[in-house]
Amino acid sequence: MNTSTSVVQRPEGFRLPEGQLRVIRWMVYLGFFALAIGIVNGLGQALNYARVDILQYFPGMRNYYQGLTVHGVVNAIVFIFAFANGFLALTTARALDRPLKTGLLWASFGAMVAGFLLAGFAMGSGQASVLYTFYPPLQAHWSFYLGLALLVVSTWILAVTLFLGLAAWRKEHPGARIPLMAFISVATYAMWVLASLGIAVEVVGLLLPWSLGLMDHSDPLLSRSLFWYSGHALVYFWLLPAYLSWYIMVPKHADGKLFSDSLTRVVFLMFLALSIPTGFHHQYTDPGIGTGMKALHAFLTFGVFFPSMVTAFSVMYALEIGGRRRGGTGLVDWFFKLDWKNPALVAQLLAMLTFTLGGITGLINASYNLNQVVHNTTWIPGHFHMTVGSAVTLSFMGIAYWLVPYLTQRRLVGQGMALVSSWVYTAGVLIMARGLISGGLDGMPRRTLVMEAPYEKPSWELAGMLSGFGGTLMFVGSALFFAVLAGTILMGRKVEEPMDLPFTETVRGPADHGWEVHLDRFRYWIVATIILIVIAYGPFLAQYLPGHFTSPPYRFF
Ligand code: HAS
């Protein structure tokens, strides 16, 4: 019987070579640089709903849709991809107790920078105001599509790096269980590689040749379907690095322990299998997709809700262990005994609390009939600011409070400011979401410049004011976060002792026999995932292909 409860190969004394830490550091910095651009645009978007026009003062900003595109692409794609690449490279290397291939890490970083520059050029010069979903027949400059392709390639290179690292580790440890932290990291990238195939086919096969004039017409429904094949899984690619931290690091910050190694593996395998065949829940109102297929995707969406519910209970249990160890008693007292002075923990606890509301709104979106009420209204950005805008972004900020000190070997500067940042940001998200959600329920449209248009309903005035006010608080919270980050990098006191990652132990470790060992056989789970994808997308594609390429391009910018 394996008695180890560790989530890494060797709990003591490991540090990556400096060369490898350098590239990881640059990945993380690049991510936060993108976020800094994104939040400035975010302020402009939020104030739009309060009918305060600050976008006109942004250099080079031609219109609202340009700002919205920049906001979506740099926050949701560049920030998260760059951060995830750096963070999960580190967790994999640490868990496997071996460096990864440094050349590949630099190649991944290079592709990310090139993609960012190309897409940034197209957006910045006003030639790609097509939003982050870039639906045709709106057409962007070719450099936008090429840039997006390179951003995805960067994640693929990173995935190959992780897979090679795991293969080398397995050769050295035949029959051993994969350390949990590496398992989670690799499962996340395996899911994303399968998921990103849709967007890759769309961008490289359809949109890039179309923008270069090699094809005259586009097929909006086919493109949208390929986009959403990747699109819902994309949200889990954003989420799972945060979940990694909630499972592995948060229990450590809280003085707790993770409940079960095997249950955690099951959760991530469920994300692998169920994240992709759910995309039609974004297309309930699209004609041309059969009701039966939409119903199947709705059903599977409720399936992918399940691992998040398990996560809620697992993480809560780990926190409760910590709270009771710190002297908490009774039903809820332990909760207040958690270390509310640790900025890394507090940011992530607030992220979890907000995500509980984000998750509930997700269920409402997924319910076919209720979706008809909220689709394309401000309810949807209300939902996603309580998921990607908080669960993910706030968690990444919380992770940064230990990760940046780890990467720079400097102490965190401004702990109090870091705490204030998380509270202000959370208050901002909740107020903004309150506005967007109530406005959405009353039919307030999303993605609309409302600056000079009179609001149709009085309730939209209040919703708009709340969105503007909440968005401003989010901006202030983020600005404080960046002040802490800059202070730490530039002025943090150097530490003598090399630091390690904060990772938990599990109450129940991995078994070395029985059904649980099959959890590590990624090949089986990938085959099962592909079968599920074929069932979920095969009938639609069989009936629809080779497509209907009839729409001429439009450029309104
Ligand atoms: Fe979503 C639309 C359904 C999760 C992001 N979603 C979007 C869009 C985005 C997005 C960006 O079915 C807009 C796309 C666009 O531009 O058009 N979503 C869901 C469902 C879930 C869900 C069922 N979404 C996410 C996550 C996102 C995200 C995660 C980003 C990271 N979503 C939809 C649907 C639409 C949609 C439809 C299309 C709507 C339309 O018509 O356009 C679920 O995965 C949610 C599961 C979550 C939970 C919460 C569990 C809570 C946890 C916290 C633990 C709490 C603890 C508390 C431990 C079940 C894990 C303890 C704390 C203490 C301090 C004690």
XYZ file of C-alpha atoms and ligand atoms in Angstrom:
622
model
C 0.000 0.000 0.000
C 1.327 3.417 -0.968
C 1.278 5.564 2.144
C 2.529 8.814 0.566
C 0.143 11.714 0.857
C 2.362 14.091 -1.077
C 1.219 15.781 -4.267
C 4.778 16.013 -5.624
C 7.536 13.498 -6.330
C 9.946 14.879 -3.713
C 8.528 17.166 -1.023
C 11.857 18.590 0.121
C 14.493 20.756 -1.471
C 13.832 21.373 -5.127
C 14.506 24.459 -7.182
C 14.447 24.816 -10.944
C 17.615 26.011 -12.702
C 17.722 29.808 -12.961
C 17.493 29.713 -16.793
C 14.171 27.934 -16.601
C 12.833 30.178 -13.868
C 13.681 33.172 -16.067
C 11.429 32.090 -18.933
C 8.609 31.238 -16.520
C 9.026 34.668 -14.947
C 8.704 36.328 -18.357
C 5.575 34.344 -19.142
C 3.962 35.481 -15.907
C 5.033 39.102 -16.455
C 3.686 39.053 -19.991
C 0.352 37.813 -18.693
C 0.081 40.617 -16.163
C 1.228 43.187 -18.721
C -1.695 42.100 -20.905
C -4.047 42.308 -17.915
C -2.902 45.877 -17.264
C -3.958 46.861 -20.786
C -7.182 44.916 -20.434
C -8.348 46.530 -17.225
C -7.869 50.052 -18.558
C -10.158 49.133 -21.440
C -12.449 47.413 -18.958
C -12.942 50.675 -17.117
C -13.994 52.254 -20.405
C -16.493 49.452 -21.014
C -18.015 49.625 -17.551
C -18.357 53.405 -17.665
C -20.045 53.096 -21.049
C -23.013 51.569 -19.227
C -23.086 54.588 -16.912
C -22.854 56.716 -20.062
C -19.510 58.233 -19.173
C -17.273 58.320 -22.221
C -13.592 57.936 -21.360
C -12.733 55.799 -24.387
C -12.434 58.971 -26.470
C -9.338 59.907 -24.443
C -7.518 56.625 -25.118
C -4.742 57.080 -27.667
C -5.616 55.450 -30.973
C -9.106 54.384 -29.841
C -11.539 54.878 -32.692
C -14.697 53.349 -31.365
C -16.402 51.350 -28.632
C -16.036 48.015 -30.426
C -12.311 48.477 -30.804
C -12.047 48.910 -27.019
C -14.286 45.927 -26.381
C -12.207 43.740 -28.695
C -8.965 44.750 -26.990
C -10.563 44.168 -23.574
C -11.732 40.650 -24.473
C -8.671 39.470 -26.378
C -5.950 40.684 -24.026
C -7.771 39.705 -20.828
C -9.389 36.457 -21.808
C -6.740 35.154 -24.174
C -3.306 36.741 -23.773
C -3.370 37.259 -19.994
C -4.706 33.839 -19.163
C -2.732 31.876 -21.763
C 0.561 33.503 -20.774
C -0.085 33.064 -17.049
C -1.284 29.461 -17.445
C 1.773 28.593 -19.567
C 4.160 29.891 -16.925
C 2.299 28.647 -13.872
C 1.591 25.120 -15.089
C 5.114 24.695 -16.468
C 6.321 25.453 -12.963
C 3.839 23.156 -11.199
C 4.634 20.288 -13.560
C 8.396 20.648 -13.187
C 8.100 20.950 -9.415
C 5.767 17.981 -9.098
C 7.887 15.729 -11.317
C 11.085 16.916 -9.637
C 12.749 17.566 -13.002
C 13.284 20.592 -15.220
C 11.395 20.773 -18.521
C 12.983 21.524 -21.891
C 14.061 25.150 -21.642
C 14.251 25.616 -25.441
C 10.619 24.594 -25.810
C 9.575 26.963 -23.038
C 11.273 29.850 -24.852
C 9.628 28.765 -28.120
C 6.248 28.877 -26.399
C 7.014 32.323 -25.005
C 8.212 33.525 -28.434
C 4.996 32.360 -30.117
C 2.990 34.142 -27.427
C 4.868 37.425 -27.946
C 4.598 37.190 -31.744
C 0.883 36.403 -31.518
C 0.297 39.263 -29.112
C 2.145 41.709 -31.376
C 0.306 40.646 -34.529
C -3.160 40.629 -32.970
C -2.254 43.813 -31.078
C -1.270 45.550 -34.309
C -4.562 44.621 -35.943
C -6.646 45.708 -32.945
C -4.599 48.804 -32.177
C -4.772 50.060 -35.742
C -8.541 49.623 -35.737
C -8.552 46.840 -38.326
C -9.974 44.116 -36.127
C -12.935 45.443 -34.139
C -14.633 42.063 -34.325
C -14.744 41.227 -30.581
C -13.049 38.249 -28.980
C -15.525 35.860 -30.594
C -14.623 37.217 -34.098
C -17.766 35.841 -35.748
C -17.811 36.148 -39.535
C -19.106 37.744 -41.718
C -17.348 40.537 -39.765
C -13.871 40.443 -41.196
C -10.616 41.467 -39.499
C -7.153 42.109 -40.910
C -5.256 38.838 -41.567
C -2.685 39.696 -38.883
C -5.426 39.372 -36.255
C -6.163 35.773 -37.234
C -2.489 34.913 -37.573
C -1.838 36.421 -34.149
C -4.626 34.346 -32.600
C -3.265 31.212 -34.259
C 0.161 31.886 -32.754
C -1.327 32.410 -29.304
C -2.873 28.952 -29.545
C 0.372 27.497 -30.941
C 2.133 28.852 -27.871
C -0.155 26.750 -25.646
C 0.416 23.712 -27.861
C 4.190 24.042 -27.536
C 3.744 24.287 -23.795
C 1.530 21.190 -23.849
C 4.185 19.236 -25.765
C 6.744 20.383 -23.187
C 4.597 19.045 -20.347
C 3.834 15.766 -22.140
C 7.550 15.190 -22.839
C 8.377 15.949 -19.215
C 5.785 13.429 -18.047
C 6.974 10.772 -20.527
C 10.574 11.153 -19.306
C 9.430 10.928 -15.681
C 7.419 7.784 -16.419
C 10.461 6.129 -17.973
C 12.379 6.742 -14.766
C 9.511 5.670 -12.493
C 7.811 2.717 -14.184
C 4.505 1.823 -12.540
C 4.563 4.786 -10.120
C 1.521 7.018 -9.693
C 1.819 10.438 -11.341
C 2.253 13.083 -8.617
C -1.100 14.815 -8.244
C 0.109 18.333 -9.040
C 1.606 17.119 -12.350
C -1.514 15.065 -13.104
C -3.721 18.140 -12.814
C -1.391 20.267 -14.955
C -1.123 17.679 -17.715
C -4.879 16.916 -17.677
C -5.579 20.641 -18.112
C -3.371 20.907 -21.192
C -4.589 17.582 -22.638
C -8.137 18.948 -22.458
C -7.110 22.207 -24.079
C -5.181 20.567 -26.940
C -8.291 18.590 -27.918
C -10.515 21.616 -27.379
C -8.461 24.091 -29.366
C -8.678 21.995 -32.550
C -12.015 23.646 -33.404
C -10.668 27.176 -33.213
C -7.502 26.118 -35.074
C -9.529 24.723 -37.984
C -11.733 27.804 -37.995
C -8.904 30.335 -37.902
C -6.314 28.631 -40.095
C -8.667 26.777 -42.441
C -11.427 29.352 -42.919
C -10.810 32.863 -41.582
C -7.158 33.401 -42.434
C -7.505 32.446 -46.147
C -10.741 34.478 -46.275
C -9.051 37.580 -44.837
C -6.195 37.162 -47.311
C -8.685 37.163 -50.184
C -8.127 33.485 -51.045
C -11.802 32.771 -50.310
C -14.618 35.170 -51.243
C -17.260 34.081 -48.777
C -17.566 32.742 -45.273
C -19.952 30.344 -43.554
C -21.087 32.023 -40.299
C -22.811 28.975 -38.819
C -19.911 26.630 -39.457
C -17.462 29.186 -38.033
C -19.585 29.823 -34.963
C -19.925 26.096 -34.344
C -16.175 25.545 -34.648
C -15.601 28.525 -32.358
C -17.948 27.203 -29.665
C -16.559 23.696 -30.015
C -13.489 25.319 -28.452
C -15.280 28.138 -26.698
C -16.835 26.467 -23.710
C -13.777 24.336 -23.100
C -11.818 27.576 -23.300
C -13.587 28.769 -20.154
C -12.358 25.649 -18.356
C -8.862 26.232 -19.682
C -9.146 29.590 -17.919
C -10.598 28.024 -14.810
C -8.484 24.916 -14.260
C -5.218 26.694 -13.360
C -7.253 28.465 -10.661
C -8.693 25.101 -9.582
C -5.158 23.723 -9.416
C -4.399 26.421 -6.926
C -7.639 25.858 -4.985
C -6.904 22.135 -4.682
C -3.167 22.233 -4.135
C -2.125 25.618 -2.742
C -5.150 27.023 -0.931
C -5.312 24.131 1.607
C -1.665 24.852 2.429
C -2.314 28.580 2.897
C -5.254 27.654 5.123
C -3.302 25.126 7.238
C -5.642 22.438 5.955
C -5.255 19.321 3.835
C -6.804 18.155 0.603
C -9.443 15.491 1.167
C -8.747 12.884 -1.495
C -6.131 12.378 -4.175
C -8.362 10.108 -6.257
C -11.443 12.306 -6.119
C -9.325 15.189 -7.366
C -8.123 13.110 -10.319
C -11.704 12.116 -11.117
C -12.699 15.797 -11.149
C -10.021 16.737 -13.672
C -10.786 13.710 -15.850
C -14.426 14.799 -15.900
C -13.305 18.204 -17.133
C -11.229 16.471 -19.807
C -14.180 14.421 -21.028
C -17.048 16.871 -20.612
C -15.679 20.348 -21.347
C -15.854 20.080 -25.136
C -19.190 18.442 -26.072
C -21.189 21.318 -24.600
C -20.583 24.128 -27.116
C -24.109 24.302 -28.536
C -25.338 25.806 -25.269
C -23.875 29.035 -26.657
C -25.928 28.510 -29.809
C -29.398 27.694 -28.471
C -30.798 30.545 -30.561
C -28.839 29.694 -33.737
C -30.930 28.265 -36.569
C -29.500 25.279 -38.453
C -28.675 23.122 -35.437
C -31.216 20.456 -34.522
C -33.102 20.688 -31.227
C -31.971 17.161 -30.353
C -28.312 18.197 -30.604
C -28.942 21.277 -28.489
C -30.699 19.121 -25.889
C -27.741 16.709 -25.802
C -25.318 19.585 -25.227
C -27.603 21.000 -22.528
C -27.592 17.624 -20.807
C -23.785 17.379 -20.986
C -23.491 20.949 -19.659
C -25.274 19.817 -16.527
C -22.695 17.000 -16.449
C -19.769 19.415 -16.467
C -21.423 21.328 -13.647
C -20.834 18.289 -11.447
C -16.988 18.452 -11.067
C -17.335 22.064 -9.958
C -19.824 21.018 -7.290
C -17.374 18.352 -6.109
C -14.676 21.028 -6.091
C -16.804 23.260 -3.895
C -17.203 20.503 -1.302
C -13.584 19.281 -1.502
C -12.127 22.756 -1.125
C -14.564 23.634 1.640
C -13.526 20.483 3.534
C -9.837 21.382 3.180
C -10.598 24.861 4.501
C -12.592 23.459 7.376
C -9.676 21.243 8.423
C -7.495 24.362 8.433
C -10.020 26.498 10.310
C -10.484 23.832 13.006
C -6.728 23.367 13.353
C -6.554 27.091 14.015
C -9.014 26.734 16.878
C -12.340 27.057 15.074
C -15.312 25.214 16.529
C -19.004 24.875 15.733
C -20.684 24.983 12.371
C -19.197 28.167 10.915
C -16.687 29.469 13.446
C -13.796 27.712 11.639
C -14.445 29.917 8.632
C -13.560 33.072 10.571
C -10.451 31.420 12.027
C -8.859 31.136 8.589
C -5.858 33.367 8.013
C -7.670 36.485 6.791
C -4.369 38.374 6.809
C -2.744 36.255 4.111
C -3.366 38.079 0.796
C -2.796 34.932 -1.279
C -5.524 33.119 0.661
C -7.959 36.002 0.962
C -7.936 36.774 -2.778
C -8.788 33.156 -3.522
C -11.451 32.827 -0.828
C -13.179 35.884 -2.243
C -12.791 34.418 -5.718
C -14.548 31.242 -4.525
C -17.381 33.107 -2.887
C -17.987 35.130 -6.036
C -17.717 32.041 -8.197
C -20.524 30.409 -6.276
C -22.819 33.088 -7.740
C -21.091 32.811 -11.114
C -21.764 29.073 -11.120
C -25.445 29.511 -10.314
C -25.876 31.994 -13.160
C -24.120 29.437 -15.397
C -26.815 26.887 -14.581
C -29.446 29.406 -15.571
C -27.668 30.034 -18.885
C -27.527 26.322 -19.518
C -31.260 25.822 -19.047
C -32.706 26.101 -22.534
C -35.848 28.059 -21.693
C -34.195 30.458 -19.260
C -31.438 31.038 -21.790
C -34.020 32.572 -24.132
C -34.535 35.302 -21.535
C -30.888 36.131 -20.859
C -29.101 35.404 -24.144
C -27.355 38.451 -25.626
C -28.335 40.618 -22.664
C -26.010 42.152 -20.071
C -26.812 39.144 -17.872
C -24.092 37.261 -19.795
C -21.231 39.667 -18.938
C -22.702 39.629 -15.410
C -22.194 35.865 -15.413
C -18.718 35.904 -16.841
C -17.349 38.616 -14.603
C -18.290 36.396 -11.666
C -16.416 33.510 -13.301
C -13.479 34.542 -15.437
C -13.465 38.090 -14.043
C -13.241 36.881 -10.459
C -12.769 33.135 -9.932
C -9.945 33.203 -12.449
C -8.539 36.737 -12.366
C -8.735 37.181 -8.605
C -7.251 33.724 -8.066
C -4.370 34.544 -10.403
C -3.819 37.725 -8.401
C -3.825 35.662 -5.210
C -1.358 33.212 -6.751
C 0.851 36.151 -7.779
C 1.180 37.132 -4.112
C 3.364 34.064 -3.527
C 4.451 33.292 -7.095
C 6.138 36.613 -7.827
C 8.103 36.478 -4.539
C 9.026 32.885 -5.424
C 10.180 33.795 -8.926
C 12.104 36.891 -7.854
C 13.254 35.659 -4.430
C 11.952 38.913 -2.981
C 9.502 39.497 -0.155
C 6.022 40.751 -0.943
C 5.776 44.507 -0.530
C 2.515 46.028 0.692
C 0.662 43.140 2.283
C -2.052 45.471 3.595
C -2.534 47.018 0.182
C -2.789 43.539 -1.313
C -5.608 42.693 1.110
C -7.442 45.942 0.362
C -7.020 45.287 -3.350
C -8.862 41.940 -3.144
C -11.747 43.323 -1.073
C -12.191 46.369 -3.301
C -11.994 44.248 -6.440
C -14.573 41.794 -5.071
C -16.951 44.546 -4.003
C -16.547 45.980 -7.510
C -17.297 42.681 -9.255
C -20.386 42.072 -7.138
C -21.780 45.573 -7.646
C -21.058 45.509 -11.356
C -22.571 42.045 -11.724
C -25.650 43.174 -9.771
C -26.145 45.923 -12.342
C -25.503 43.755 -15.377
C -27.614 40.872 -14.091
C -30.668 42.971 -13.209
C -30.390 44.961 -16.437
C -30.098 41.732 -18.392
C -33.195 40.275 -16.793
C -34.993 43.343 -18.008
C -33.678 42.892 -21.552
C -30.745 45.333 -21.507
C -28.580 44.329 -24.520
C -24.908 43.409 -24.160
C -22.162 44.659 -26.499
C -23.948 47.943 -27.135
C -22.663 51.503 -27.145
C -25.177 53.264 -24.928
C -23.330 56.555 -24.610
C -25.626 58.697 -26.672
C -28.694 56.486 -26.924
C -31.440 57.126 -24.354
C -32.089 54.077 -22.203
C -35.313 52.416 -23.207
C -36.374 51.475 -19.663
C -35.855 53.313 -16.346
C -34.485 50.115 -14.742
C -31.584 50.206 -17.204
C -30.460 53.554 -15.764
C -29.850 52.005 -12.340
C -28.299 48.895 -13.883
C -25.937 51.076 -15.913
C -24.944 53.188 -12.911
C -24.181 50.085 -10.824
C -22.123 48.605 -13.652
C -20.129 51.796 -14.015
C -19.565 52.149 -10.285
C -18.650 48.483 -9.785
C -16.326 48.531 -12.790
C -14.565 51.572 -11.354
C -14.000 49.748 -8.064
C -12.616 46.762 -9.978
C -10.224 49.121 -11.703
C -9.099 50.592 -8.376
C -8.636 47.101 -6.897
C -6.551 46.054 -9.907
C -4.465 49.237 -9.733
C -3.624 48.429 -6.104
C -2.689 44.904 -7.174
C -0.300 46.266 -9.787
C 1.218 48.629 -7.227
C 1.967 45.633 -4.975
C 3.398 43.697 -7.904
C 5.635 46.552 -9.060
C 6.738 47.272 -5.490
C 7.697 43.635 -4.962
C 9.618 43.307 -8.214
C 11.456 46.607 -7.832
C 11.848 47.054 -4.091
C 11.114 43.722 -2.368
C 13.779 42.681 0.133
C 15.876 39.776 -1.188
C 15.436 36.526 0.746
C 18.424 34.361 1.597
C 16.687 30.988 1.895
C 15.379 29.673 -1.431
C 11.581 29.421 -1.289
C 9.446 26.502 -2.384
C 5.939 26.325 -3.823
C 3.171 26.142 -1.208
C 1.591 22.733 -1.818
C -0.696 20.714 0.401
C -0.700 17.118 1.528
C -3.732 14.916 1.045
C -5.692 13.178 3.801
C -5.868 10.135 1.564
C -2.971 9.579 -0.860
C -2.847 7.770 -4.188
C -3.366 3.991 -4.078
C -0.818 1.821 -5.878
C -3.279 -0.926 -6.835
C -6.976 -1.383 -7.662
C -9.196 0.762 -9.886
C -7.502 4.023 -8.908
C -4.310 3.271 -10.835
C -6.361 3.405 -14.060
C -6.993 7.086 -13.425
C -3.428 7.768 -14.573
C -3.932 6.070 -17.966
C -4.464 9.278 -19.908
C -4.714 7.373 -23.190
C -7.994 5.705 -22.172
C -9.532 8.958 -21.054
C -8.500 10.749 -24.225
C -10.086 8.012 -26.358
C -13.277 8.237 -24.265
C -13.274 12.017 -24.745
C -12.905 11.684 -28.519
C -15.820 9.224 -28.647
C -17.989 11.666 -26.713
C -17.003 14.507 -29.052
C -17.912 12.412 -32.100
C -21.332 11.649 -30.578
C -21.918 15.310 -29.719
C -20.700 16.904 -32.974
C -20.779 14.059 -35.547
C -24.485 14.219 -36.492
C -24.418 18.011 -36.980
C -21.244 17.947 -39.076
C -22.401 14.935 -41.119
C -25.557 16.777 -42.066
C -24.021 20.238 -42.468
C -20.660 19.714 -44.189
C -19.221 20.805 -46.597
C -20.925 24.003 -45.370
C -22.594 26.999 -46.989
C -20.013 29.611 -47.941
C -22.365 32.380 -48.994
C -21.705 35.445 -46.806
C -19.673 38.345 -48.214
C -17.312 40.042 -45.730
C -18.333 43.122 -43.738
C -16.062 45.756 -42.192
C -17.857 48.495 -40.299
C -14.683 49.967 -38.867
Fe -20.283 30.240 -18.544
C -21.548 31.987 -21.234
C -22.878 28.032 -18.723
C -18.907 28.374 -15.984
C -17.365 32.021 -18.820
N -19.600 31.739 -19.764
C -20.296 32.332 -20.798
C -19.485 33.356 -21.370
C -18.282 33.341 -20.705
C -18.375 32.323 -19.703
C -17.076 34.211 -20.988
O -25.028 27.252 -20.743
C -19.902 34.313 -22.486
C -19.467 33.849 -23.825
C -19.855 34.881 -24.854
O -19.111 35.854 -24.983
O -20.901 34.731 -25.459
N -20.837 28.563 -17.509
C -21.932 27.834 -17.721
C -21.998 26.755 -16.750
C -20.875 26.870 -15.974
C -20.142 27.990 -16.474
C -23.055 25.710 -16.623
N -18.499 30.213 -17.587
C -18.133 29.350 -16.585
C -16.776 29.605 -16.203
C -16.329 30.636 -17.000
C -17.437 31.001 -17.863
C -16.037 28.828 -15.148
C -15.023 31.294 -17.058
C -13.985 30.940 -16.369
N -21.905 30.051 -19.744
C -22.807 29.052 -19.685
C -23.748 29.193 -20.808
C -23.381 30.311 -21.524
C -22.209 30.836 -20.828
C -24.893 28.328 -21.141
C -24.029 30.861 -22.796
C -24.989 31.924 -22.463
C -25.503 32.623 -23.692
O -26.690 32.478 -23.987
O -24.747 33.334 -24.382
C -20.472 25.908 -14.849
O -19.233 25.325 -15.144
C -20.418 26.582 -13.530
C -20.087 25.602 -12.434
C -19.744 26.318 -11.160
C -20.175 25.991 -9.941
C -19.741 26.784 -8.761
C -18.976 25.940 -7.778
C -18.372 26.801 -6.762
C -17.085 26.700 -6.375
C -16.584 27.674 -5.374
C -16.256 26.957 -4.133
C -16.706 27.750 -3.038
C -16.237 27.537 -1.842
C -16.745 28.433 -0.854
C -15.270 26.467 -1.505
C -21.061 24.845 -9.693
C -16.167 25.650 -6.876
C -15.988 28.332 0.348
C -15.446 29.614 0.648
C -15.268 29.975 1.885
C -14.627 31.252 2.147
C -15.733 29.116 2.982
